[in-house]
mmCIF file of C-alpha atoms and ligand atoms in Angstrom:
data_model
loop_
_atom_site.group_PDB
_atom_site.id
_atom_site.type_symbol
_atom_site.label_atom_id
_atom_site.label_comp_id
_atom_site.label_asym_id
_atom_site.label_seq_id
_atom_site.Cartn_x
_atom_site.Cartn_y
_atom_site.Cartn_z
ATOM 1 C CA UNK W 795 31.810 30.939 23.754
ATOM 2 C CA UNK W 796 29.332 27.990 23.135
ATOM 3 C CA UNK W 797 30.336 24.989 24.954
ATOM 4 C CA UNK W 798 27.929 23.359 23.641
ATOM 5 C CA UNK W 799 27.431 23.520 19.286
ATOM 6 C CA UNK W 800 24.696 21.926 18.154
ATOM 7 C CA UNK W 801 25.081 20.878 15.166
ATOM 8 C CA UNK W 802 22.608 20.324 11.395
ATOM 9 C CA UNK W 803 23.387 17.536 9.757
ATOM 10 C CA UNK W 804 23.294 18.393 6.433
ATOM 11 C CA UNK W 805 24.054 22.197 7.092
ATOM 12 C CA UNK W 806 28.873 21.907 7.235
ATOM 13 C CA UNK W 807 30.357 22.758 4.342
ATOM 14 C CA UNK W 808 34.277 24.192 4.333
ATOM 15 C CA UNK W 809 35.934 24.327 1.415
ATOM 16 C CA UNK W 810 39.977 24.973 1.742
ATOM 17 C CA UNK W 811 41.820 27.522 0.054
ATOM 18 C CA UNK W 812 42.685 25.685 -3.218
ATOM 19 C CA UNK W 813 40.701 23.089 -3.328
ATOM 20 C CA UNK W 814 38.547 23.227 -6.725
ATOM 21 C CA UNK W 815 35.171 25.789 -5.707
ATOM 22 C CA UNK W 816 32.423 24.002 -4.880
ATOM 23 C CA UNK W 817 29.009 25.112 -7.143
ATOM 24 C CA UNK W 818 27.303 25.943 -3.389
ATOM 25 C CA UNK W 819 24.192 26.501 -5.589
ATOM 26 C CA UNK W 820 23.482 23.594 -6.412
ATOM 27 C CA UNK W 821 23.744 21.893 -3.230
ATOM 28 C CA UNK W 822 21.772 22.421 -0.864
ATOM 29 C CA UNK W 823 22.648 22.700 3.105
ATOM 30 C CA UNK W 824 25.442 19.746 3.645
ATOM 31 C CA UNK W 825 27.519 17.995 5.381
ATOM 32 C CA UNK W 826 27.405 15.600 3.101
ATOM 33 C CA UNK W 827 25.709 15.274 -0.502
ATOM 34 C CA UNK W 828 24.614 11.994 -0.622
ATOM 35 C CA UNK W 829 27.837 10.098 0.058
ATOM 36 C CA UNK W 830 30.162 12.554 -0.792
ATOM 37 C CA UNK W 831 31.702 14.642 1.984
ATOM 38 C CA UNK W 832 32.552 18.669 1.805
ATOM 39 C CA UNK W 833 36.466 19.235 2.600
ATOM 40 C CA UNK W 834 37.455 19.810 5.514
ATOM 41 C CA UNK W 835 34.275 19.047 7.921
ATOM 42 C CA UNK W 836 36.521 16.303 9.696
ATOM 43 C CA UNK W 837 38.969 19.104 10.577
ATOM 44 C CA UNK W 838 36.261 21.579 11.510
ATOM 45 C CA UNK W 839 35.131 18.207 14.167
ATOM 46 C CA UNK W 840 38.490 18.487 15.471
ATOM 47 C CA UNK W 841 39.253 21.707 15.330
ATOM 48 C CA UNK W 842 36.300 22.129 17.780
ATOM 49 C CA UNK W 843 36.842 19.628 20.078
ATOM 50 C CA UNK W 844 40.461 20.387 20.459
ATOM 51 C CA UNK W 845 39.030 22.881 22.075
ATOM 52 C CA UNK W 846 36.788 20.662 24.830
ATOM 53 C CA UNK W 847 33.857 21.302 22.937
ATOM 54 C CA UNK W 848 30.584 18.887 23.049
ATOM 55 C CA UNK W 849 28.774 17.905 19.783
ATOM 56 C CA UNK W 850 25.534 16.991 19.482
ATOM 57 C CA UNK W 851 24.406 16.424 16.225
ATOM 58 C CA UNK W 852 20.583 16.780 15.489
ATOM 59 C CA UNK W 853 18.776 15.828 13.108
ATOM 60 C CA UNK W 854 14.568 15.663 11.573
ATOM 61 C CA UNK W 855 16.057 12.906 8.928
ATOM 62 C CA UNK W 856 13.582 10.499 10.848
ATOM 63 C CA UNK W 857 14.732 8.065 8.033
ATOM 64 C CA UNK W 858 18.029 7.128 9.799
ATOM 65 C CA UNK W 859 18.828 6.124 14.147
ATOM 66 C CA UNK W 860 21.435 6.942 15.860
ATOM 67 C CA UNK W 861 23.211 3.935 14.912
ATOM 68 C CA UNK W 862 22.784 4.811 10.826
ATOM 69 C CA UNK W 863 24.261 7.916 11.761
ATOM 70 C CA UNK W 864 27.507 7.059 13.421
ATOM 71 C CA UNK W 865 27.852 3.676 10.464
ATOM 72 C CA UNK W 866 27.373 7.222 8.102
ATOM 73 C CA UNK W 867 29.740 9.118 9.984
ATOM 74 C CA UNK W 868 32.173 6.513 10.327
ATOM 75 C CA UNK W 869 31.733 5.761 6.494
ATOM 76 C CA UNK W 870 32.539 9.507 6.143
ATOM 77 C CA UNK W 871 35.726 9.790 8.307
ATOM 78 C CA UNK W 872 34.096 12.032 10.749
ATOM 79 C CA UNK W 873 34.629 11.688 14.346
ATOM 80 C CA UNK W 874 31.246 10.784 16.081
ATOM 81 C CA UNK W 875 29.441 8.777 18.606
ATOM 82 C CA UNK W 876 26.408 6.926 18.365
ATOM 83 C CA UNK W 877 25.062 8.882 21.805
ATOM 84 C CA UNK W 878 26.232 12.363 20.115
ATOM 85 C CA UNK W 879 23.264 11.742 17.276
ATOM 86 C CA UNK W 880 20.285 13.087 18.400
ATOM 87 C CA UNK W 881 17.748 12.551 16.101
ATOM 88 C CA UNK W 882 13.537 13.346 14.851
ATOM 89 C CA UNK W 883 12.540 9.879 15.572
ATOM 90 C CA UNK W 884 14.878 8.940 19.014
ATOM 91 C CA UNK W 885 12.842 12.563 20.002
ATOM 92 C CA UNK W 886 9.317 10.988 19.128
ATOM 93 C CA UNK W 887 10.397 8.239 20.934
ATOM 94 C CA UNK W 888 11.309 9.550 23.584
ATOM 95 C CA UNK W 889 8.033 11.414 24.124
ATOM 96 C CA UNK W 890 6.284 8.328 24.039
ATOM 97 C CA UNK W 891 7.740 6.334 26.208
ATOM 98 C CA UNK W 892 8.157 8.222 29.062
ATOM 99 C CA UNK W 893 6.243 11.800 28.571
ATOM 100 C CA UNK W 894 3.375 10.068 26.768
ATOM 101 C CA UNK W 895 3.462 6.220 28.729
ATOM 102 C CA UNK W 896 1.158 4.724 26.587
ATOM 103 C CA UNK W 897 -1.187 2.082 29.276
ATOM 104 C CA UNK W 898 -2.173 -1.476 27.968
ATOM 105 C CA UNK W 899 -5.049 -2.173 25.744
ATOM 106 C CA UNK W 900 -3.962 1.194 23.855
ATOM 107 C CA UNK W 901 0.138 1.138 23.981
ATOM 108 C CA UNK W 902 0.973 0.230 20.158
ATOM 109 C CA UNK W 903 2.165 2.959 17.824
ATOM 110 C CA UNK W 904 0.852 3.141 14.027
ATOM 111 C CA UNK W 905 4.171 3.453 11.999
ATOM 112 C CA UNK W 906 3.665 5.363 8.915
ATOM 113 C CA UNK W 907 7.778 6.041 7.873
ATOM 114 C CA UNK W 908 11.202 4.361 7.690
ATOM 115 C CA UNK W 909 13.138 1.371 9.380
ATOM 116 C CA UNK W 910 14.724 4.669 11.432
ATOM 117 C CA UNK W 911 11.689 5.325 13.141
ATOM 118 C CA UNK W 912 11.243 1.385 13.454
ATOM 119 C CA UNK W 913 13.975 1.162 15.615
ATOM 120 C CA UNK W 914 14.118 4.136 17.869
ATOM 121 C CA UNK W 915 10.649 3.120 19.091
ATOM 122 C CA UNK W 916 12.472 -1.022 19.668
ATOM 123 C CA UNK W 917 15.453 0.995 21.456
ATOM 124 C CA UNK W 918 12.468 2.812 23.897
ATOM 125 C CA UNK W 919 10.609 -1.022 24.095
ATOM 126 C CA UNK W 920 7.533 1.256 22.536
ATOM 127 C CA UNK W 921 5.477 -2.092 20.032
ATOM 128 C CA UNK W 922 4.768 -0.479 16.509
ATOM 129 C CA UNK W 923 3.194 -2.472 13.874
ATOM 130 C CA UNK W 924 3.484 -0.882 9.818
ATOM 131 C CA UNK W 925 6.460 0.990 9.082
ATOM 132 C CA UNK W 926 8.138 -1.201 6.391
ATOM 133 C CA UNK W 927 5.738 -3.973 6.650
ATOM 134 C CA UNK W 928 5.724 -4.834 3.080
ATOM 135 C CA UNK W 929 2.156 -6.638 3.220
ATOM 136 C CA UNK W 930 1.202 -3.065 3.206
ATOM 137 C CA UNK W 931 2.546 -1.824 -0.475
ATOM 138 C CA UNK W 932 0.353 -3.443 -2.413
ATOM 139 C CA UNK W 933 -3.061 -1.604 -3.918
ATOM 140 C CA UNK W 934 -5.905 -2.163 -1.449
ATOM 141 C CA UNK W 935 -8.549 -4.393 -2.038
ATOM 142 C CA UNK W 936 -12.787 -4.718 -2.308
ATOM 143 C CA UNK W 937 -12.307 -6.331 1.533
ATOM 144 C CA UNK W 938 -10.180 -4.164 2.890
ATOM 145 C CA UNK W 939 -11.981 -1.696 2.488
ATOM 146 C CA UNK W 940 -14.393 -3.194 3.824
ATOM 147 C CA UNK W 941 -12.736 -4.877 7.396
ATOM 148 C CA UNK W 942 -10.899 -1.557 8.154
ATOM 149 C CA UNK W 943 -14.696 0.645 7.742
ATOM 150 C CA UNK W 944 -16.130 -2.286 10.087
ATOM 151 C CA UNK W 945 -12.800 -2.335 11.439
ATOM 152 C CA UNK W 946 -11.790 -5.344 11.327
ATOM 153 C CA UNK W 947 -8.333 -5.279 9.693
ATOM 154 C CA UNK W 948 -7.611 -2.896 13.114
ATOM 155 C CA UNK W 949 -4.803 -3.968 15.617
ATOM 156 C CA UNK W 950 -7.024 -2.667 18.927
ATOM 157 C CA UNK W 951 -3.412 -1.905 21.124
ATOM 158 C CA UNK W 952 -3.284 1.022 18.791
ATOM 159 C CA UNK W 953 -3.269 3.934 20.346
ATOM 160 C CA UNK W 954 -1.004 6.421 18.730
ATOM 161 C CA UNK W 955 -0.351 7.082 14.605
ATOM 162 C CA UNK W 956 3.501 8.205 14.695
ATOM 163 C CA UNK W 957 4.556 9.639 10.615
ATOM 164 C CA UNK W 958 7.857 10.476 9.756
ATOM 165 C CA UNK W 959 9.423 11.152 5.967
ATOM 166 C CA UNK W 960 8.216 7.441 4.517
ATOM 167 C CA UNK W 961 10.184 6.378 0.759
ATOM 168 C CA UNK W 962 6.912 4.151 1.142
ATOM 169 C CA UNK W 963 3.841 5.782 1.201
ATOM 170 C CA UNK W 964 0.434 3.421 0.262
ATOM 171 C CA UNK W 965 -3.382 4.662 -0.454
ATOM 172 C CA UNK W 966 -3.809 1.415 1.866
ATOM 173 C CA UNK W 967 -1.527 2.435 5.010
ATOM 174 C CA UNK W 968 -2.777 6.190 4.779
ATOM 175 C CA UNK W 969 -6.266 3.928 4.883
ATOM 176 C CA UNK W 970 -5.088 1.750 8.259
ATOM 177 C CA UNK W 971 -3.630 5.361 9.715
ATOM 178 C CA UNK W 972 -6.965 7.576 8.913
ATOM 179 C CA UNK W 973 -8.795 4.572 10.289
ATOM 180 C CA UNK W 974 -6.548 4.591 13.342
ATOM 181 C CA UNK W 975 -6.692 8.636 13.817
ATOM 182 C CA UNK W 976 -10.201 8.950 13.384
ATOM 183 C CA UNK W 977 -11.186 6.790 16.227
ATOM 184 C CA UNK W 978 -9.513 8.720 18.707
ATOM 185 C CA UNK W 979 -5.633 7.743 17.756
ATOM 186 C CA UNK W 980 -2.605 10.341 18.715
ATOM 187 C CA UNK W 981 -1.779 11.848 15.855
ATOM 188 C CA UNK W 982 2.331 12.202 16.428
ATOM 189 C CA UNK W 983 5.154 13.085 13.139
ATOM 190 C CA UNK W 984 8.395 13.092 13.589
ATOM 191 C CA UNK W 985 9.453 16.399 12.001
ATOM 192 C CA UNK W 986 7.063 18.265 9.330
ATOM 193 C CA UNK W 987 9.374 19.604 7.270
ATOM 194 C CA UNK W 988 8.639 20.590 3.515
ATOM 195 C CA UNK W 989 11.363 19.225 1.926
ATOM 196 C CA UNK W 990 14.236 17.041 2.008
ATOM 197 C CA UNK W 991 17.766 18.077 0.392
ATOM 198 C CA UNK W 992 19.004 15.966 -1.476
ATOM 199 C CA UNK W 993 21.509 15.340 -4.902
ATOM 200 C CA UNK W 994 21.430 19.437 -5.564
ATOM 201 C CA UNK W 995 17.328 19.834 -5.039
ATOM 202 C CA UNK W 996 14.411 19.343 -3.425
ATOM 203 C CA UNK W 997 12.279 16.311 -2.917
ATOM 204 C CA UNK W 998 8.998 15.813 -0.715
ATOM 205 C CA UNK W 999 9.776 16.023 3.076
ATOM 206 C CA UNK W 1000 8.173 14.246 5.853
ATOM 207 C CA UNK W 1001 5.804 17.804 5.625
ATOM 208 C CA UNK W 1002 4.286 16.642 2.696
ATOM 209 C CA UNK W 1003 4.241 12.274 2.832
ATOM 210 C CA UNK W 1004 2.735 13.392 6.566
ATOM 211 C CA UNK W 1005 -0.246 16.097 4.857
ATOM 212 C CA UNK W 1006 -2.745 12.720 2.891
ATOM 213 C CA UNK W 1007 -3.580 12.268 6.755
ATOM 214 C CA UNK W 1008 -3.967 16.131 7.957
ATOM 215 C CA UNK W 1009 -5.933 16.575 4.506
ATOM 216 C CA UNK W 1010 -7.924 13.146 4.985
ATOM 217 C CA UNK W 1011 -8.520 13.373 8.992
ATOM 218 C CA UNK W 1012 -8.668 17.688 9.458
ATOM 219 C CA UNK W 1013 -6.610 17.120 12.809
ATOM 220 C CA UNK W 1014 -2.527 18.225 12.495
ATOM 221 C CA UNK W 1015 -0.427 16.239 14.345
ATOM 222 C CA UNK W 1016 2.070 17.154 17.113
ATOM 223 C CA UNK W 1017 5.199 16.892 15.324
ATOM 224 C CA UNK W 1018 8.424 16.102 17.999
ATOM 225 C CA UNK W 1019 11.996 18.006 15.359
ATOM 226 C CA UNK W 1020 13.206 21.052 15.209
ATOM 227 C CA UNK W 1021 11.761 23.528 16.067
ATOM 228 C CA UNK W 1022 9.976 21.493 18.337
ATOM 229 C CA UNK W 1023 10.995 22.389 21.999
ATOM 230 C CA UNK W 1024 9.969 18.498 23.139
ATOM 231 C CA UNK W 1025 13.155 18.006 21.190
ATOM 232 C CA UNK W 1026 15.149 20.271 22.888
ATOM 233 C CA UNK W 1027 13.697 19.780 26.514
ATOM 234 C CA UNK W 1028 14.710 15.624 25.637
ATOM 235 C CA UNK W 1029 18.503 16.873 24.561
ATOM 236 C CA UNK W 1030 19.166 19.530 27.564
ATOM 237 C CA UNK W 1031 17.959 16.351 29.492
ATOM 238 C CA UNK W 1032 20.272 13.496 28.535
ATOM 239 C CA UNK W 1033 23.145 16.107 28.072
ATOM 240 C CA UNK W 1034 23.117 18.450 30.565
ATOM 241 C CA UNK W 1035 24.500 21.472 29.317
ATOM 242 C CA UNK W 1036 24.145 25.446 30.154
ATOM 243 C CA UNK W 1037 21.432 26.331 26.769
ATOM 244 C CA UNK W 1038 23.252 30.135 27.328
ATOM 245 C CA UNK W 1039 26.857 28.061 25.744
ATOM 246 C CA UNK W 1040 25.046 26.607 23.223
ATOM 247 C CA UNK W 1041 24.822 27.536 19.686
ATOM 248 C CA UNK W 1042 23.031 25.795 16.976
ATOM 249 C CA UNK W 1043 24.468 25.205 13.478
ATOM 250 C CA UNK W 1044 22.299 24.979 10.594
ATOM 251 C CA UNK W 1045 20.909 25.277 7.220
ATOM 252 C CA UNK W 1046 17.264 25.728 7.321
ATOM 253 C CA UNK W 1047 15.335 28.845 9.110
ATOM 254 C CA UNK W 1048 12.252 27.133 10.277
ATOM 255 C CA UNK W 1049 13.498 24.507 11.903
ATOM 256 C CA UNK W 1050 17.105 24.775 12.193
ATOM 257 C CA UNK W 1051 16.929 28.602 13.345
ATOM 258 C CA UNK W 1052 14.032 29.285 15.359
ATOM 259 C CA UNK W 1053 14.914 25.703 16.665
ATOM 260 C CA UNK W 1054 18.304 27.156 18.604
ATOM 261 C CA UNK W 1055 16.044 31.060 18.842
ATOM 262 C CA UNK W 1056 12.642 29.296 20.543
ATOM 263 C CA UNK W 1057 15.223 27.484 22.952
ATOM 264 C CA UNK W 1058 16.637 30.830 24.149
ATOM 265 C CA UNK W 1059 20.182 29.129 23.054
ATOM 266 C CA UNK W 1060 23.477 31.494 23.457
ATOM 267 C CA UNK W 1061 23.229 32.224 19.148
ATOM 268 C CA UNK W 1062 22.493 30.323 16.138
ATOM 269 C CA UNK W 1063 24.786 29.881 12.895
ATOM 270 C CA UNK W 1064 23.145 29.481 9.830
ATOM 271 C CA UNK W 1065 25.659 28.175 7.033
ATOM 272 C CA UNK W 1066 24.457 29.610 3.826
ATOM 273 C CA UNK W 1067 25.054 26.475 1.722
ATOM 274 C CA UNK W 1068 22.183 24.943 2.668
ATOM 275 C CA UNK W 1069 18.113 25.071 1.865
ATOM 276 C CA UNK W 1070 17.443 29.023 3.844
ATOM 277 C CA UNK W 1071 19.441 32.016 1.465
ATOM 278 C CA UNK W 1072 20.858 34.775 3.952
ATOM 279 C CA UNK W 1073 17.896 37.126 1.537
ATOM 280 C CA UNK W 1074 16.084 36.012 3.825
ATOM 281 C CA UNK W 1075 16.267 36.973 7.214
ATOM 282 C CA UNK W 1076 18.399 39.654 5.952
ATOM 283 C CA UNK W 1077 15.050 40.923 4.990
ATOM 284 C CA UNK W 1078 13.058 43.929 7.268
ATOM 285 C CA UNK W 1079 11.171 42.596 9.124
ATOM 286 C CA UNK W 1080 12.636 38.635 8.693
ATOM 287 C CA UNK W 1081 10.849 36.158 11.134
ATOM 288 C CA UNK W 1082 13.660 33.856 12.099
ATOM 289 C CA UNK W 1083 17.194 35.334 12.747
ATOM 290 C CA UNK W 1084 19.917 33.724 13.467
ATOM 291 C CA UNK W 1085 22.898 35.969 15.354
ATOM 292 C CA UNK W 1086 25.388 34.579 12.574
ATOM 293 C CA UNK W 1087 25.550 33.650 9.684
ATOM 294 C CA UNK W 1088 28.844 32.538 7.135
ATOM 295 C CA UNK W 1089 29.141 31.126 3.780
ATOM 296 C CA UNK W 1090 30.485 27.297 5.148
ATOM 297 C CA UNK W 1091 31.339 25.684 8.124
ATOM 298 C CA UNK W 1092 34.985 25.744 7.448
ATOM 299 C CA UNK W 1093 34.738 29.644 8.062
ATOM 300 C CA UNK W 1094 35.036 28.491 11.518
ATOM 301 C CA UNK W 1095 38.552 27.697 10.571
ATOM 302 C CA UNK W 1096 39.849 30.423 9.916
HETATM 303 O O1 DEZ B 2156 11.654 15.970 5.507
HETATM 304 C C1 DEZ B 2156 12.946 15.277 5.924
HETATM 305 O O2 DEZ B 2156 12.686 14.521 7.345
HETATM 306 C C2 DEZ B 2156 14.059 16.807 6.407
HETATM 307 O O3 DEZ B 2156 14.178 17.459 5.552
HETATM 308 C C3 DEZ B 2156 15.633 16.578 6.318
HETATM 309 O O4 DEZ B 2156 15.775 15.227 6.934
HETATM 310 C C4 DEZ B 2156 16.147 17.078 7.309
HETATM 311 O O5 DEZ B 2156 17.395 16.893 7.712
HETATM 312 P P1 DEZ B 2156 17.977 17.757 8.631
HETATM 313 O O6 DEZ B 2156 18.351 18.822 7.805
HETATM 314 O O7 DEZ B 2156 17.541 18.288 10.307
HETATM 315 O O8 DEZ B 2156 19.192 16.761 8.903
HETATM 316 MG MG1 MG B 2157 19.664 20.599 7.427
#
């Protein structure tokens, strides 16, 4: 039996018998949907903790930091510690500070993303620019074209462009990112999920808000979220667990389940209330097949 459960942060749904039937076709993969917690999630978490299981909440959502997620868990009445959250922003910040070890004069990161990325870079003492800087949320001007082209608008200390899910993209922000990349900056992404599940539908994900730079430069980013094994190595390094006694639980085959399989974990559990459907892995020749699957996480409660 697994000792460690790595949970995707939007893949837990359970439904007590007698609860109003949740139309799961309307709610992609859910610990919660927006601010609506689904029934029996706290009990499921508490049951696992009562059995001495170690829990790690592993999310590709780079818009929130570990502290932000801790606030969300508290608000939802779920027992969780900030240190149990491991998001793609934190994974990227660790990679930059402990693996890349940027040295002056090129030790600043140009961010195309939200506050979660900024907070986690700060937690690792990595300097950055861009991100939520509101002065970049404007139309590009003729002067911008000139100053970007001749480099005077660029920060000479930028050595990395880091993209994440960006709710505030702008042509000006992309133009700066393209200029840094074309001048040799390393290209990193917190994650490249194609879509963001929310409110019963799918919206542009981090991969979609990163795509303009890929197209414009012809370069591919190194992604530091699921299924990247740099993230798995960082999680194993922090929590020191036996991979063979760990299980990854998630709703998305090409991130969560692939992450667990490539990480050679003891098992993977696909929750069918999310983005992926069982037909995708039951089909002959399916590339990514979980060890097991459940309709909803609450099935673990029996
Ligand atoms: O586009 C994204 O960033 C992702 O869809 C999203 O945030 C994934 O979050 P997760 O399911 O890994 O918690
Ligand atoms: Mg998910």
